[in-house]
Amino acid sequence: MAQIRLVNVSKRWGSYVGVDNFNLDIADAEFLVLLGPSGCGKTTTMRMIAGLEDVTEGEIWIGDKIVNNLEPKDRDISMVFQSYGLYPNLSVYENIRFPLRVRGIPKAEHHERVMRAAAMVELGPFLERRPAALSGGQRQRVALARSIVREPNAFLMDEPLSNLDAKLRVSTRAQIKNLHHTLKRTTIYVTHDQIEAMTLADRVVVMNKGLVQQLGTPTEIYDRPANTFVASFIGSPAMNLIDGDVTDGIFRAEGMALPIPLGVSGPITLGFRAEDVQVVPQGGQLSATVYSMELLGDATLVSCRIGPALVSIRAAKDFRTQIGAPLHVAIPPSAVHVFDRSSGQRLSDNTGLPAQATSSKTGAA
């Protein structure tokens, strides 16, 4: 097991900056998720930790050693890739066993370790098959077992579920969660899927354009996003963000008027989540016409337009309406988030709590 530290780490290719002055401490046995859109720097960060990319500036520590100049094989980490990377001519058993052979582990230990790793991911009945005879989910489990069998200090996982269908993602996600609980190894997991991040992580690093936007527990990031990027990236549906102006303590936008007791004035971006507000028969702080209605089974998702913004409201599962019908929504003060219009940074919210500290260009976490 190992603590991993990144100190002022940057990665550049000429004038292009992939990761910008990244600082992060990952605790021993922590499950940390790097989350962000394509091109945000999350995979580059993982590849630098693995030794697959050189660091332009800064230091990477694994345990009590700087590993910048160590080969990947000498860092005592194991990677699980999106593409599985299995040998098609080898059986499942031999694919799992392969890391033991190349690392010179005594042959007397191989069978016990392979069987133990295979049992952890429920591959016992498939050990004699070759990868071509396996489903996508089974192949991903072989890749996990091959990573487990090495018994490394840390696991690095690069979007391991992205090739699976929705049902397999759910079951494999649960398996990864259980494996981490069992193995208690430091794990760094890269994904663009915020549901994976919220369900798996002890902490989440939200990245964009090579910078850390926010670091925190899934609950902290969901409940108090540091800026409009995080607010729009986390949640399904994403947080509603509406541009308007505050005058005399009242926020106003098309079809909206509600008090903002924060001492702010002028142009702001107001946010609220679909599940934190309520459809009411009349009145409320938002009035509009229904743009669409979607039945989700456990709820009804109603959309309306406020200026250019498409706003989502989660109503009761038996709520019914028609497109074009009037819609009235009550927005409690506790549901409101307030962001600076120009910078996108969180100002505060109607709970009176101060704004959460956000990252600067240093990417300090």
XYZ file of C-alpha atoms in Angstrom:
365
model
C 0.000 0.000 0.000
C 1.196 3.526 -0.641
C 0.525 7.196 -0.265
C 0.891 9.041 -3.577
C 1.802 12.726 -3.834
C 1.947 15.071 -6.800
C 3.932 18.260 -6.173
C 3.693 21.083 -8.735
C 3.324 18.570 -11.557
C 2.933 19.906 -15.103
C 2.858 18.289 -18.513
C 3.422 20.295 -21.700
C 3.905 19.424 -25.341
C 5.452 22.552 -26.810
C 3.025 25.402 -26.116
C 0.140 23.048 -25.287
C -0.462 22.550 -21.558
C -2.018 19.198 -20.692
C -1.702 19.428 -16.885
C -0.931 22.719 -15.170
C 0.891 22.827 -11.816
C -1.069 20.006 -10.192
C -0.783 19.401 -6.422
C -2.475 16.451 -4.747
C -2.061 14.142 -1.747
C -3.676 10.704 -2.087
C -3.943 8.855 1.196
C -2.883 5.258 1.705
C -5.755 2.920 0.650
C -7.866 5.833 -0.636
C -10.098 5.461 -3.694
C -9.597 8.680 -5.637
C -11.401 9.474 -8.890
C -10.103 11.898 -11.531
C -13.241 13.191 -13.252
C -13.660 15.477 -16.222
C -14.449 15.764 -19.927
C -12.205 14.506 -22.718
C -8.988 16.490 -22.924
C -9.119 17.773 -19.337
C -5.809 16.131 -18.330
C -7.088 13.265 -16.165
C -5.599 10.407 -18.203
C -2.350 12.340 -18.685
C -2.120 12.712 -14.896
C -2.611 8.973 -14.425
C -0.051 8.142 -17.130
C 2.531 10.356 -15.399
C 1.919 8.527 -12.116
C 2.322 5.210 -13.952
C 5.519 6.345 -15.676
C 4.010 6.100 -19.168
C 4.418 9.876 -19.658
C 7.390 11.967 -18.589
C 6.782 14.819 -16.155
C 7.663 18.245 -17.596
C 7.915 19.842 -14.151
C 7.314 18.788 -10.558
C 7.651 15.623 -8.500
C 5.650 12.433 -8.127
C 6.093 10.536 -4.854
C 4.958 6.970 -4.182
C 5.478 6.257 -0.519
C 8.770 7.849 0.521
C 10.370 7.825 -2.951
C 10.379 10.288 -5.845
C 9.554 8.118 -8.857
C 10.001 10.581 -11.743
C 12.954 8.632 -13.123
C 11.743 5.120 -12.258
C 10.548 2.796 -15.014
C 6.862 1.794 -14.832
C 7.802 -1.759 -13.796
C 9.708 -0.412 -10.786
C 6.847 1.690 -9.345
C 4.889 -1.276 -7.893
C 1.615 -0.208 -9.446
C -0.811 -2.054 -11.702
C -2.971 -0.589 -14.459
C -6.372 -1.607 -15.799
C -7.046 -0.144 -19.239
C -10.232 0.625 -21.142
C -9.170 -1.770 -23.930
C -8.621 -4.827 -21.621
C -5.270 -5.653 -23.301
C -5.670 -9.450 -23.104
C -3.544 -11.952 -25.036
C -5.948 -13.686 -27.457
C -3.843 -16.848 -27.748
C -3.755 -17.443 -23.983
C -6.467 -18.892 -21.764
C -8.046 -16.815 -18.996
C -5.832 -18.687 -16.506
C -2.647 -17.853 -18.433
C -3.710 -14.239 -18.988
C -4.113 -13.815 -15.245
C -0.864 -15.648 -14.584
C 1.179 -13.660 -17.115
C 2.326 -10.826 -14.742
C 3.696 -13.431 -12.327
C 5.751 -15.047 -15.067
C 7.298 -11.834 -16.378
C 8.107 -10.562 -12.883
C 9.892 -13.752 -11.895
C 7.518 -14.757 -9.092
C 8.337 -18.334 -7.976
C 6.225 -20.846 -9.918
C 5.133 -22.544 -6.708
C 3.069 -19.447 -5.860
C 1.395 -19.034 -9.256
C -1.593 -21.366 -8.991
C -2.732 -20.205 -5.575
C -2.455 -16.529 -6.534
C -4.224 -16.992 -9.879
C -7.080 -18.913 -8.278
C -7.435 -16.346 -5.505
C -7.571 -13.447 -7.989
C -10.003 -15.314 -10.248
C -12.307 -16.060 -7.306
C -12.423 -12.383 -6.339
C -13.954 -11.494 -9.711
C -15.989 -14.706 -10.108
C -14.053 -16.142 -13.059
C -13.696 -19.712 -11.765
C -15.846 -21.377 -14.486
C -14.069 -19.533 -17.322
C -10.385 -20.196 -16.647
C -9.881 -22.507 -19.648
C -11.586 -20.206 -22.140
C -9.797 -17.752 -24.402
C -10.774 -14.067 -24.529
C -12.710 -14.462 -27.812
C -15.168 -16.757 -25.997
C -15.921 -14.181 -23.277
C -18.383 -11.313 -23.040
C -17.157 -7.739 -22.596
C -17.875 -7.847 -18.881
C -15.984 -11.118 -18.478
C -12.977 -9.727 -20.362
C -12.926 -6.710 -18.064
C -12.960 -9.050 -15.070
C -9.961 -10.913 -16.517
C -8.156 -7.567 -16.776
C -9.040 -6.837 -13.147
C -7.832 -10.278 -12.010
C -4.563 -9.850 -13.919
C -4.057 -6.572 -12.081
C -4.991 -8.070 -8.688
C -2.693 -11.103 -9.000
C 0.402 -8.900 -8.817
C -0.636 -7.618 -5.363
C 0.724 -4.121 -6.107
C 0.825 -1.136 -3.776
C -1.585 0.839 -5.971
C -4.099 0.310 -8.765
C -4.548 2.762 -11.642
C -7.765 2.309 -13.642
C -8.313 4.223 -16.887
C -12.034 4.276 -17.802
C -12.332 0.499 -17.305
C -16.130 0.421 -17.729
C -16.573 2.619 -20.794
C -16.853 -0.339 -23.228
C -19.583 -2.082 -21.219
C -23.341 -1.763 -21.610
C -25.392 -0.053 -18.911
C -26.346 -3.218 -16.992
C -22.780 -4.558 -16.954
C -21.471 -1.184 -15.818
C -23.648 -1.359 -12.719
C -22.561 -4.894 -11.759
C -18.864 -4.337 -12.549
C -18.902 -1.052 -10.658
C -20.194 -2.888 -7.595
C -17.455 -5.482 -8.040
C -14.738 -2.803 -8.168
C -16.172 -1.186 -5.045
C -16.141 -4.502 -3.200
C -12.612 -5.320 -4.393
C -11.314 -2.030 -3.046
C -12.953 -2.746 0.307
C -11.342 -6.206 0.362
C -7.874 -5.354 -0.932
C -7.485 -1.947 0.746
C -5.075 -0.662 -1.892
C -4.617 2.925 -3.023
C -6.691 3.290 -6.192
C -6.730 6.083 -8.766
C -9.632 5.821 -11.183
C -10.102 7.939 -14.316
C -13.566 8.513 -15.764
C -15.746 11.055 -17.542
C -18.846 9.421 -16.007
C -19.994 11.368 -12.960
C -22.158 8.462 -11.745
C -19.048 6.255 -11.513
C -17.257 9.035 -9.640
C -20.101 9.594 -7.176
C -20.623 5.899 -6.423
C -16.999 4.719 -6.214
C -14.882 7.531 -4.809
C -13.747 8.443 -1.342
C -12.773 11.765 -2.934
C -13.216 13.219 -6.414
C -10.895 15.567 -8.316
C -12.906 17.459 -10.939
C -10.611 18.635 -13.755
C -10.995 20.892 -16.769
C -8.357 22.165 -19.192
C -5.522 20.745 -17.099
C -6.641 22.450 -13.885
C -8.239 21.166 -10.692
C -11.694 22.725 -10.437
C -12.642 21.131 -7.110
C -11.477 18.406 -4.745
C -13.792 16.865 -2.188
C -16.028 14.000 -1.224
C -18.844 13.177 -3.651
C -21.324 14.763 -1.239
C -19.312 17.987 -0.943
C -18.972 18.344 -4.699
C -22.642 17.614 -5.341
C -24.016 19.825 -2.564
C -21.591 22.755 -2.869
C -20.015 22.948 -6.350
C -17.084 25.360 -6.421
C -18.025 26.940 -9.742
C -20.470 26.726 -12.630
C -18.320 24.166 -14.462
C -18.572 21.695 -11.559
C -22.258 22.514 -11.094
C -22.978 21.777 -14.757
C -20.838 18.614 -14.860
C -22.091 16.865 -11.703
C -25.640 15.604 -11.409
C -28.215 13.983 -13.670
C -29.800 16.233 -14.706
C -27.100 18.851 -14.166
C -27.739 21.811 -11.892
C -29.997 24.440 -13.450
C -28.001 27.648 -14.072
C -29.857 30.868 -14.863
C -28.332 34.266 -15.562
C -30.084 37.243 -14.017
C -29.638 40.396 -11.960
C -30.003 41.149 -8.269
C -31.539 44.498 -7.336
C -32.551 45.396 -3.773
C -31.993 41.798 -2.680
C -34.255 40.292 -5.374
C -32.980 38.063 -8.172
C -34.854 38.622 -11.415
C -34.809 36.758 -14.702
C -37.487 35.970 -17.264
C -40.387 34.475 -15.304
C -38.423 34.520 -12.029
C -38.247 36.647 -8.901
C -36.852 35.465 -5.576
C -34.996 37.017 -2.642
C -31.211 36.620 -2.381
C -30.238 37.603 1.203
C -26.528 37.650 0.549
C -25.706 41.304 0.175
C -24.867 40.782 -3.499
C -26.116 42.929 -6.348
C -25.755 43.141 -10.078
C -25.402 40.288 -12.570
C -25.083 36.755 -11.140
C -25.730 33.150 -12.141
C -28.279 31.420 -9.934
C -28.317 27.640 -9.597
C -30.654 25.024 -8.181
C -31.062 21.277 -8.633
C -34.135 19.661 -10.138
C -34.911 17.621 -7.017
C -34.616 20.567 -4.583
C -37.625 22.522 -5.874
C -41.327 21.726 -6.099
C -44.108 22.134 -8.653
C -47.004 24.049 -7.070
C -50.557 24.819 -8.314
C -49.903 28.568 -8.468
C -47.513 31.227 -7.251
C -43.946 30.172 -6.563
C -40.773 31.947 -7.586
C -40.660 30.613 -11.157
C -43.437 30.758 -13.730
C -43.091 29.419 -17.260
C -44.695 27.070 -19.770
C -43.878 23.382 -20.064
C -41.288 22.644 -22.744
C -41.223 18.852 -22.319
C -42.197 16.081 -19.908
C -40.345 12.788 -19.393
C -41.606 9.846 -17.335
C -38.705 8.268 -15.427
C -40.592 5.675 -13.384
C -39.655 7.018 -9.960
C -40.305 10.641 -10.956
C -41.488 12.910 -13.766
C -38.914 15.283 -15.248
C -40.496 18.518 -16.450
C -38.546 21.065 -18.515
C -39.214 24.733 -19.200
C -37.266 27.595 -20.731
C -36.046 30.616 -18.783
C -34.491 32.841 -21.412
C -31.846 30.706 -23.188
C -31.623 28.203 -20.291
C -33.495 24.903 -20.337
C -34.560 24.286 -16.727
C -35.363 20.823 -15.330
C -37.777 20.158 -12.463
C -38.189 16.746 -10.833
C -41.860 16.290 -9.998
C -43.759 13.397 -8.395
C -43.950 10.207 -10.444
C -47.719 10.617 -10.907
C -47.489 14.262 -12.023
C -48.934 14.824 -15.488
C -49.116 17.920 -17.662
C -49.020 18.947 -21.315
C -46.415 20.749 -23.402
C -47.333 24.418 -23.409
C -49.232 24.250 -20.108
C -48.407 26.808 -17.377
C -45.897 25.682 -14.742
C -45.322 27.183 -11.286
C -42.314 26.216 -9.183
C -41.514 26.981 -5.541
C -37.780 27.467 -4.899
C -36.887 27.315 -1.184
C -33.980 29.506 -0.020
C -31.955 26.432 0.954
C -32.008 25.220 -2.673
C -30.272 28.275 -4.122
C -26.617 28.487 -5.198
C -25.088 31.785 -6.302
C -22.149 32.164 -8.692
C -20.239 35.136 -10.036
C -21.451 35.734 -13.586
C -18.068 36.584 -15.093
C -15.725 34.124 -13.319
C -18.242 31.359 -12.607
C -16.899 31.014 -9.044
C -19.244 30.249 -6.191
C -20.233 33.262 -4.118
C -22.431 31.609 -1.484
C -25.962 30.356 -1.144
C -29.113 31.246 0.748
C -28.094 29.063 3.682
C -25.704 31.859 4.642
C -22.710 29.526 4.429
C -19.532 31.009 2.971
C -18.368 29.979 -0.464
C -16.243 26.828 -0.521
C -12.617 27.449 -1.393
C -11.978 26.864 -5.082
C -8.859 26.000 -6.977
C -6.679 28.612 -8.568
C -4.285 28.142 -11.463
C -1.987 26.311 -9.091
C -4.418 23.445 -8.979
C -3.846 23.208 -5.249
C -5.979 20.589 -3.626
